[in-house]
Amino acid sequence: MNSKKTLAILGSGSGSNADALCAYANNDECSFTPALIITTSAEAGMSSVAAKHNVPLAVIPRGADIEAELSRLLSEFSIDALALAGFMRLLPHTTIAQLNGNVFNVHPALLPSFGGKGMYGLHVHTAVLESGVPVTGATIHLVSDQYDEGAVLARSEVEIPAGIDAVRLQQIVKRLEHDLYPKTVSVYLRNR
Ligand code: GRF
């Protein structure tokens, strides 16, 4: 079997997907090992996820040169792949190139619908509910230098219960994300 790939996780949200990725890595069949958690906000849930799973944490401070900081960190920790988990900005092209394109994102809707700039958090679920579509879900995709536009690797769907609000829908979709994201990343990296 190939040796495990080193995965960095980058985000500034509550950290629930980072937690799911780290937890899944305890399975023998998982092809990655979380080697670094990176956040742009020390207050973000990512800090407690790093402590819980005993993974090194790097905080990129506001105003720092994110491109240079990411380049340095990915080299220093010999990172093979990067999973975005609640990262709201476009990733520099150089970061994607440094990792040979092994960069993933999870989106809380069925791309290509309900993606693009401004489509994050509850905005996504509100737009889904207002559109009247009967089904939503989660998408795992490769990251390009445009918002939500890289190749789709996997999707998971759920019927939208009648009368649900955006907060509750977000909780339902997050459960799909937590199941789908680690498995998809593991399968993708297994033979790389
Ligand atoms: C998730 O909903 C994910 O789809 C989106 O950002 C959110 C991050 O949430 N890209 P969490 O910090 O993983 O809870």
PDB file of C-alpha atoms and ligand atoms in Angstrom:
ATOM      1  CA  MET A   1       0.000   0.000   0.000  1.00  0.00           C
ATOM      2  CA  ASN A   2       1.154   3.558  -0.762  1.00  0.00           C
ATOM      3  CA  SER A   3       2.190   5.585   2.267  1.00  0.00           C
ATOM      4  CA  LYS A   4      -0.410   8.043   3.554  1.00  0.00           C
ATOM      5  CA  LYS A   5      -0.559  11.508   2.012  1.00  0.00           C
ATOM      6  CA  THR A   6      -0.078  14.489   4.284  1.00  0.00           C
ATOM      7  CA  LEU A   7      -3.183  16.695   4.309  1.00  0.00           C
ATOM      8  CA  ALA A   8      -3.447  20.300   5.440  1.00  0.00           C
ATOM      9  CA  ILE A   9      -6.889  21.695   6.269  1.00  0.00           C
ATOM     10  CA  LEU A  10      -7.571  25.412   5.792  1.00  0.00           C
ATOM     11  CA  GLY A  11     -10.607  27.292   7.075  1.00  0.00           C
ATOM     12  CA  SER A  12     -12.012  29.897   9.389  1.00  0.00           C
ATOM     13  CA  GLY A  13     -15.447  28.578  10.271  1.00  0.00           C
ATOM     14  CA  SER A  14     -16.789  26.427  13.071  1.00  0.00           C
ATOM     15  CA  GLY A  15     -14.440  23.591  12.089  1.00  0.00           C
ATOM     16  CA  SER A  16     -16.970  20.778  11.806  1.00  0.00           C
ATOM     17  CA  ASN A  17     -15.631  19.543   8.454  1.00  0.00           C
ATOM     18  CA  ALA A  18     -12.058  19.749   9.747  1.00  0.00           C
ATOM     19  CA  ASP A  19     -13.191  17.641  12.700  1.00  0.00           C
ATOM     20  CA  ALA A  20     -14.790  15.076  10.362  1.00  0.00           C
ATOM     21  CA  LEU A  21     -11.633  14.860   8.231  1.00  0.00           C
ATOM     22  CA  CYS A  22      -9.427  14.341  11.302  1.00  0.00           C
ATOM     23  CA  ALA A  23     -11.780  11.746  12.796  1.00  0.00           C
ATOM     24  CA  TYR A  24     -11.945   9.768   9.530  1.00  0.00           C
ATOM     25  CA  ALA A  25      -8.137   9.625   9.396  1.00  0.00           C
ATOM     26  CA  ASN A  26      -8.233   7.214  12.351  1.00  0.00           C
ATOM     27  CA  ASN A  27      -9.596   4.534   9.978  1.00  0.00           C
ATOM     28  CA  ASP A  28      -6.927   2.183   8.665  1.00  0.00           C
ATOM     29  CA  GLU A  29      -8.239   2.479   5.110  1.00  0.00           C
ATOM     30  CA  CYS A  30      -7.927   6.281   5.084  1.00  0.00           C
ATOM     31  CA  SER A  31      -5.257   7.377   2.588  1.00  0.00           C
ATOM     32  CA  PHE A  32      -4.361  10.680   4.265  1.00  0.00           C
ATOM     33  CA  THR A  33      -3.068  11.865   7.580  1.00  0.00           C
ATOM     34  CA  PRO A  34      -3.919  15.389   8.820  1.00  0.00           C
ATOM     35  CA  ALA A  35      -0.531  17.073   9.195  1.00  0.00           C
ATOM     36  CA  LEU A  36      -1.475  20.735   9.648  1.00  0.00           C
ATOM     37  CA  ILE A  37      -4.537  22.871  10.340  1.00  0.00           C
ATOM     38  CA  ILE A  38      -4.358  26.434   9.033  1.00  0.00           C
ATOM     39  CA  THR A  39      -6.760  29.217   9.953  1.00  0.00           C
ATOM     40  CA  THR A  40      -6.980  32.947   9.414  1.00  0.00           C
ATOM     41  CA  SER A  41      -8.746  33.440  12.737  1.00  0.00           C
ATOM     42  CA  ALA A  42      -7.445  32.156  16.067  1.00  0.00           C
ATOM     43  CA  GLU A  43     -11.020  32.361  17.397  1.00  0.00           C
ATOM     44  CA  ALA A  44     -12.330  29.976  14.752  1.00  0.00           C
ATOM     45  CA  GLY A  45     -13.364  26.465  15.766  1.00  0.00           C
ATOM     46  CA  MET A  46     -10.329  25.198  13.858  1.00  0.00           C
ATOM     47  CA  SER A  47      -8.133  25.890  16.890  1.00  0.00           C
ATOM     48  CA  SER A  48     -10.061  23.513  19.132  1.00  0.00           C
ATOM     49  CA  VAL A  49     -10.203  20.884  16.373  1.00  0.00           C
ATOM     50  CA  ALA A  50      -6.399  21.030  16.106  1.00  0.00           C
ATOM     51  CA  ALA A  51      -6.053  20.596  19.878  1.00  0.00           C
ATOM     52  CA  LYS A  52      -8.625  17.761  20.004  1.00  0.00           C
ATOM     53  CA  HIS A  53      -6.866  15.741  17.288  1.00  0.00           C
ATOM     54  CA  ASN A  54      -3.338  16.730  18.236  1.00  0.00           C
ATOM     55  CA  VAL A  55      -2.620  18.302  14.835  1.00  0.00           C
ATOM     56  CA  PRO A  56      -0.261  21.313  14.546  1.00  0.00           C
ATOM     57  CA  LEU A  57      -2.088  24.653  14.122  1.00  0.00           C
ATOM     58  CA  ALA A  58      -0.888  27.642  12.101  1.00  0.00           C
ATOM     59  CA  VAL A  59      -2.669  30.993  12.299  1.00  0.00           C
ATOM     60  CA  ILE A  60      -2.151  33.336   9.353  1.00  0.00           C
ATOM     61  CA  PRO A  61      -2.788  36.777  10.824  1.00  0.00           C
ATOM     62  CA  ARG A  62      -5.054  39.349   9.199  1.00  0.00           C
ATOM     63  CA  GLY A  63      -3.071  41.482   6.754  1.00  0.00           C
ATOM     64  CA  ALA A  64      -0.358  38.853   6.211  1.00  0.00           C
ATOM     65  CA  ASP A  65       0.727  37.849   2.708  1.00  0.00           C
ATOM     66  CA  ILE A  66      -1.432  34.721   2.502  1.00  0.00           C
ATOM     67  CA  GLU A  67       0.234  33.442  -0.659  1.00  0.00           C
ATOM     68  CA  ALA A  68       3.726  33.602   0.856  1.00  0.00           C
ATOM     69  CA  GLU A  69       2.554  32.189   4.204  1.00  0.00           C
ATOM     70  CA  LEU A  70       0.788  29.241   2.581  1.00  0.00           C
ATOM     71  CA  SER A  71       3.810  28.504   0.391  1.00  0.00           C
ATOM     72  CA  ARG A  72       6.099  28.495   3.423  1.00  0.00           C
ATOM     73  CA  LEU A  73       3.800  26.351   5.577  1.00  0.00           C
ATOM     74  CA  LEU A  74       3.108  23.753   2.864  1.00  0.00           C
ATOM     75  CA  SER A  75       6.855  23.313   2.330  1.00  0.00           C
ATOM     76  CA  GLU A  76       7.741  23.306   6.017  1.00  0.00           C
ATOM     77  CA  PHE A  77       5.196  20.573   6.817  1.00  0.00           C
ATOM     78  CA  SER A  78       5.799  18.611   3.565  1.00  0.00           C
ATOM     79  CA  ILE A  79       2.098  18.816   2.662  1.00  0.00           C
ATOM     80  CA  ASP A  80       0.833  16.722  -0.286  1.00  0.00           C
ATOM     81  CA  ALA A  81      -2.774  17.958  -0.441  1.00  0.00           C
ATOM     82  CA  LEU A  82      -5.039  20.679   0.964  1.00  0.00           C
ATOM     83  CA  ALA A  83      -8.682  20.492   2.016  1.00  0.00           C
ATOM     84  CA  LEU A  84     -10.566  23.788   2.264  1.00  0.00           C
ATOM     85  CA  ALA A  85     -13.173  23.745   5.000  1.00  0.00           C
ATOM     86  CA  GLY A  86     -14.866  27.101   5.429  1.00  0.00           C
ATOM     87  CA  PHE A  87     -12.263  29.208   3.587  1.00  0.00           C
ATOM     88  CA  MET A  88     -14.059  32.245   2.181  1.00  0.00           C
ATOM     89  CA  ARG A  89     -11.414  33.661  -0.149  1.00  0.00           C
ATOM     90  CA  LEU A  90     -10.031  32.637  -3.517  1.00  0.00           C
ATOM     91  CA  LEU A  91      -6.959  30.476  -3.141  1.00  0.00           C
ATOM     92  CA  PRO A  92      -3.828  31.833  -4.870  1.00  0.00           C
ATOM     93  CA  HIS A  93      -3.021  30.025  -8.104  1.00  0.00           C
ATOM     94  CA  THR A  94       0.518  29.387  -6.854  1.00  0.00           C
ATOM     95  CA  THR A  95      -0.841  27.374  -3.896  1.00  0.00           C
ATOM     96  CA  ILE A  96      -2.806  25.089  -6.227  1.00  0.00           C
ATOM     97  CA  ALA A  97       0.249  24.663  -8.463  1.00  0.00           C
ATOM     98  CA  GLN A  98       2.532  23.909  -5.493  1.00  0.00           C
ATOM     99  CA  LEU A  99       0.257  20.961  -4.590  1.00  0.00           C
ATOM    100  CA  ASN A 100      -0.097  19.741  -8.208  1.00  0.00           C
ATOM    101  CA  GLY A 101      -3.813  20.472  -8.088  1.00  0.00           C
ATOM    102  CA  ASN A 102      -4.482  18.285  -5.042  1.00  0.00           C
ATOM    103  CA  VAL A 103      -6.764  20.888  -3.448  1.00  0.00           C
ATOM    104  CA  PHE A 104     -10.360  20.135  -2.445  1.00  0.00           C
ATOM    105  CA  ASN A 105     -13.393  22.064  -1.286  1.00  0.00           C
ATOM    106  CA  VAL A 106     -16.796  21.185   0.139  1.00  0.00           C
ATOM    107  CA  HIS A 107     -19.785  23.261  -0.936  1.00  0.00           C
ATOM    108  CA  PRO A 108     -23.187  23.128   0.831  1.00  0.00           C
ATOM    109  CA  ALA A 109     -25.336  22.758  -2.318  1.00  0.00           C
ATOM    110  CA  LEU A 110     -25.421  20.788  -5.549  1.00  0.00           C
ATOM    111  CA  LEU A 111     -22.942  22.595  -7.807  1.00  0.00           C
ATOM    112  CA  PRO A 112     -23.069  24.093 -10.391  1.00  0.00           C
ATOM    113  CA  SER A 113     -26.302  25.438  -8.862  1.00  0.00           C
ATOM    114  CA  PHE A 114     -26.077  27.835  -5.902  1.00  0.00           C
ATOM    115  CA  GLY A 115     -22.314  28.413  -6.208  1.00  0.00           C
ATOM    116  CA  GLY A 116     -20.038  31.363  -6.946  1.00  0.00           C
ATOM    117  CA  LYS A 117     -19.060  34.570  -5.172  1.00  0.00           C
ATOM    118  CA  GLY A 118     -21.222  35.394  -2.154  1.00  0.00           C
ATOM    119  CA  MET A 119     -22.687  31.894  -1.988  1.00  0.00           C
ATOM    120  CA  TYR A 120     -21.544  30.741   1.441  1.00  0.00           C
ATOM    121  CA  GLY A 121     -23.098  29.838   4.771  1.00  0.00           C
ATOM    122  CA  LEU A 122     -26.788  30.557   5.226  1.00  0.00           C
ATOM    123  CA  HIS A 123     -26.892  32.585   1.976  1.00  0.00           C
ATOM    124  CA  VAL A 124     -26.714  29.273   0.112  1.00  0.00           C
ATOM    125  CA  HIS A 125     -29.524  27.588   2.045  1.00  0.00           C
ATOM    126  CA  THR A 126     -31.736  30.689   1.883  1.00  0.00           C
ATOM    127  CA  ALA A 127     -31.287  30.839  -1.904  1.00  0.00           C
ATOM    128  CA  VAL A 128     -32.055  27.125  -2.192  1.00  0.00           C
ATOM    129  CA  LEU A 129     -35.289  27.497  -0.186  1.00  0.00           C
ATOM    130  CA  GLU A 130     -36.364  30.621  -2.091  1.00  0.00           C
ATOM    131  CA  SER A 131     -35.837  28.856  -5.432  1.00  0.00           C
ATOM    132  CA  GLY A 132     -38.315  26.122  -4.545  1.00  0.00           C
ATOM    133  CA  VAL A 133     -36.078  23.234  -5.719  1.00  0.00           C
ATOM    134  CA  PRO A 134     -37.126  19.920  -4.122  1.00  0.00           C
ATOM    135  CA  VAL A 135     -33.607  18.574  -3.534  1.00  0.00           C
ATOM    136  CA  THR A 136     -30.329  19.986  -2.216  1.00  0.00           C
ATOM    137  CA  GLY A 137     -27.097  18.440  -0.987  1.00  0.00           C
ATOM    138  CA  ALA A 138     -23.328  18.706  -0.711  1.00  0.00           C
ATOM    139  CA  THR A 139     -20.638  18.809  -3.393  1.00  0.00           C
ATOM    140  CA  ILE A 140     -16.947  17.936  -3.148  1.00  0.00           C
ATOM    141  CA  HIS A 141     -14.849  19.470  -5.908  1.00  0.00           C
ATOM    142  CA  LEU A 142     -11.298  20.214  -6.924  1.00  0.00           C
ATOM    143  CA  VAL A 143     -10.337  23.834  -6.392  1.00  0.00           C
ATOM    144  CA  SER A 144      -9.492  26.136  -9.282  1.00  0.00           C
ATOM    145  CA  ASP A 145      -8.711  29.839  -9.130  1.00  0.00           C
ATOM    146  CA  GLN A 146     -12.424  30.664  -9.613  1.00  0.00           C
ATOM    147  CA  TYR A 147     -15.095  30.270  -6.901  1.00  0.00           C
ATOM    148  CA  ASP A 148     -16.701  26.794  -6.913  1.00  0.00           C
ATOM    149  CA  GLU A 149     -15.613  25.989 -10.482  1.00  0.00           C
ATOM    150  CA  GLY A 150     -13.186  23.049 -10.266  1.00  0.00           C
ATOM    151  CA  ALA A 151     -14.125  19.525 -11.357  1.00  0.00           C
ATOM    152  CA  VAL A 152     -16.841  17.898  -9.265  1.00  0.00           C
ATOM    153  CA  LEU A 153     -15.651  14.712  -7.510  1.00  0.00           C
ATOM    154  CA  ALA A 154     -18.795  13.704  -5.605  1.00  0.00           C
ATOM    155  CA  ARG A 155     -22.267  14.865  -4.637  1.00  0.00           C
ATOM    156  CA  SER A 156     -24.710  13.725  -1.989  1.00  0.00           C
ATOM    157  CA  GLU A 157     -28.408  14.630  -2.235  1.00  0.00           C
ATOM    158  CA  VAL A 158     -31.250  15.071   0.216  1.00  0.00           C
ATOM    159  CA  GLU A 159     -34.925  15.916  -0.267  1.00  0.00           C
ATOM    160  CA  ILE A 160     -35.860  19.239   1.306  1.00  0.00           C
ATOM    161  CA  PRO A 161     -38.465  18.696   4.026  1.00  0.00           C
ATOM    162  CA  ALA A 162     -41.548  20.918   3.754  1.00  0.00           C
ATOM    163  CA  GLY A 163     -41.568  24.037   5.917  1.00  0.00           C
ATOM    164  CA  ILE A 164     -37.888  23.811   6.917  1.00  0.00           C
ATOM    165  CA  ASP A 165     -35.841  26.966   7.566  1.00  0.00           C
ATOM    166  CA  ALA A 166     -32.314  27.758   6.375  1.00  0.00           C
ATOM    167  CA  VAL A 167     -30.654  27.051   9.741  1.00  0.00           C
ATOM    168  CA  ARG A 168     -32.147  23.578   9.974  1.00  0.00           C
ATOM    169  CA  LEU A 169     -31.363  22.882   6.317  1.00  0.00           C
ATOM    170  CA  GLN A 170     -27.748  23.848   6.946  1.00  0.00           C
ATOM    171  CA  GLN A 171     -27.571  21.267   9.765  1.00  0.00           C
ATOM    172  CA  ILE A 172     -28.977  18.539   7.522  1.00  0.00           C
ATOM    173  CA  VAL A 173     -26.562  19.348   4.681  1.00  0.00           C
ATOM    174  CA  LYS A 174     -23.594  19.519   7.069  1.00  0.00           C
ATOM    175  CA  ARG A 175     -24.244  15.916   8.060  1.00  0.00           C
ATOM    176  CA  LEU A 176     -23.928  14.970   4.384  1.00  0.00           C
ATOM    177  CA  GLU A 177     -20.729  17.016   4.120  1.00  0.00           C
ATOM    178  CA  HIS A 178     -19.149  15.283   7.118  1.00  0.00           C
ATOM    179  CA  ASP A 179     -19.820  11.872   5.618  1.00  0.00           C
ATOM    180  CA  LEU A 180     -18.905  12.638   2.000  1.00  0.00           C
ATOM    181  CA  TYR A 181     -15.863  14.917   2.315  1.00  0.00           C
ATOM    182  CA  PRO A 182     -13.391  12.603   4.091  1.00  0.00           C
ATOM    183  CA  LYS A 183     -14.312   9.556   1.980  1.00  0.00           C
ATOM    184  CA  THR A 184     -14.011  11.482  -1.277  1.00  0.00           C
ATOM    185  CA  VAL A 185     -10.625  12.985  -0.380  1.00  0.00           C
ATOM    186  CA  SER A 186      -9.346   9.592   0.747  1.00  0.00           C
ATOM    187  CA  VAL A 187     -10.416   7.828  -2.457  1.00  0.00           C
ATOM    188  CA  TYR A 188      -9.005  10.613  -4.643  1.00  0.00           C
ATOM    189  CA  LEU A 189      -5.606  10.626  -2.932  1.00  0.00           C
ATOM    190  CA  ARG A 190      -5.258   6.845  -2.641  1.00  0.00           C
ATOM    191  CA  ASN A 191      -3.535   6.325  -5.967  1.00  0.00           C
ATOM    192  CA  ARG A 192      -1.798   9.668  -6.412  1.00  0.00           C
TER     193      ARG A 192
HETATM  194  C1  GRF B   1     -19.451  24.301   5.217  1.00  0.00           C
HETATM  195  O1  GRF B   1     -20.827  24.448   5.116  1.00  0.00           O
HETATM  196  C2  GRF B   1     -18.859  24.098   3.854  1.00  0.00           C
HETATM  197  O2  GRF B   1     -19.757  23.546   2.951  1.00  0.00           O
HETATM  198  C3  GRF B   1     -18.494  25.492   3.430  1.00  0.00           C
HETATM  199  O3  GRF B   1     -18.115  26.146   4.608  1.00  0.00           O
HETATM  200  C4  GRF B   1     -18.768  25.556   5.728  1.00  0.00           C
HETATM  201  C5  GRF B   1     -17.744  25.272   6.770  1.00  0.00           C
HETATM  202  O4  GRF B   1     -18.360  24.810   7.950  1.00  0.00           O
HETATM  203  N1  GRF B   1     -17.453  25.488   2.425  1.00  0.00           N
HETATM  204  P1  GRF B   1     -17.506  24.145   9.100  1.00  0.00           P
HETATM  205  O5  GRF B   1     -16.541  25.202   9.602  1.00  0.00           O
HETATM  206  O6  GRF B   1     -16.789  22.976   8.515  1.00  0.00           O
HETATM  207  O7  GRF B   1     -18.514  23.751  10.130  1.00  0.00           O
END
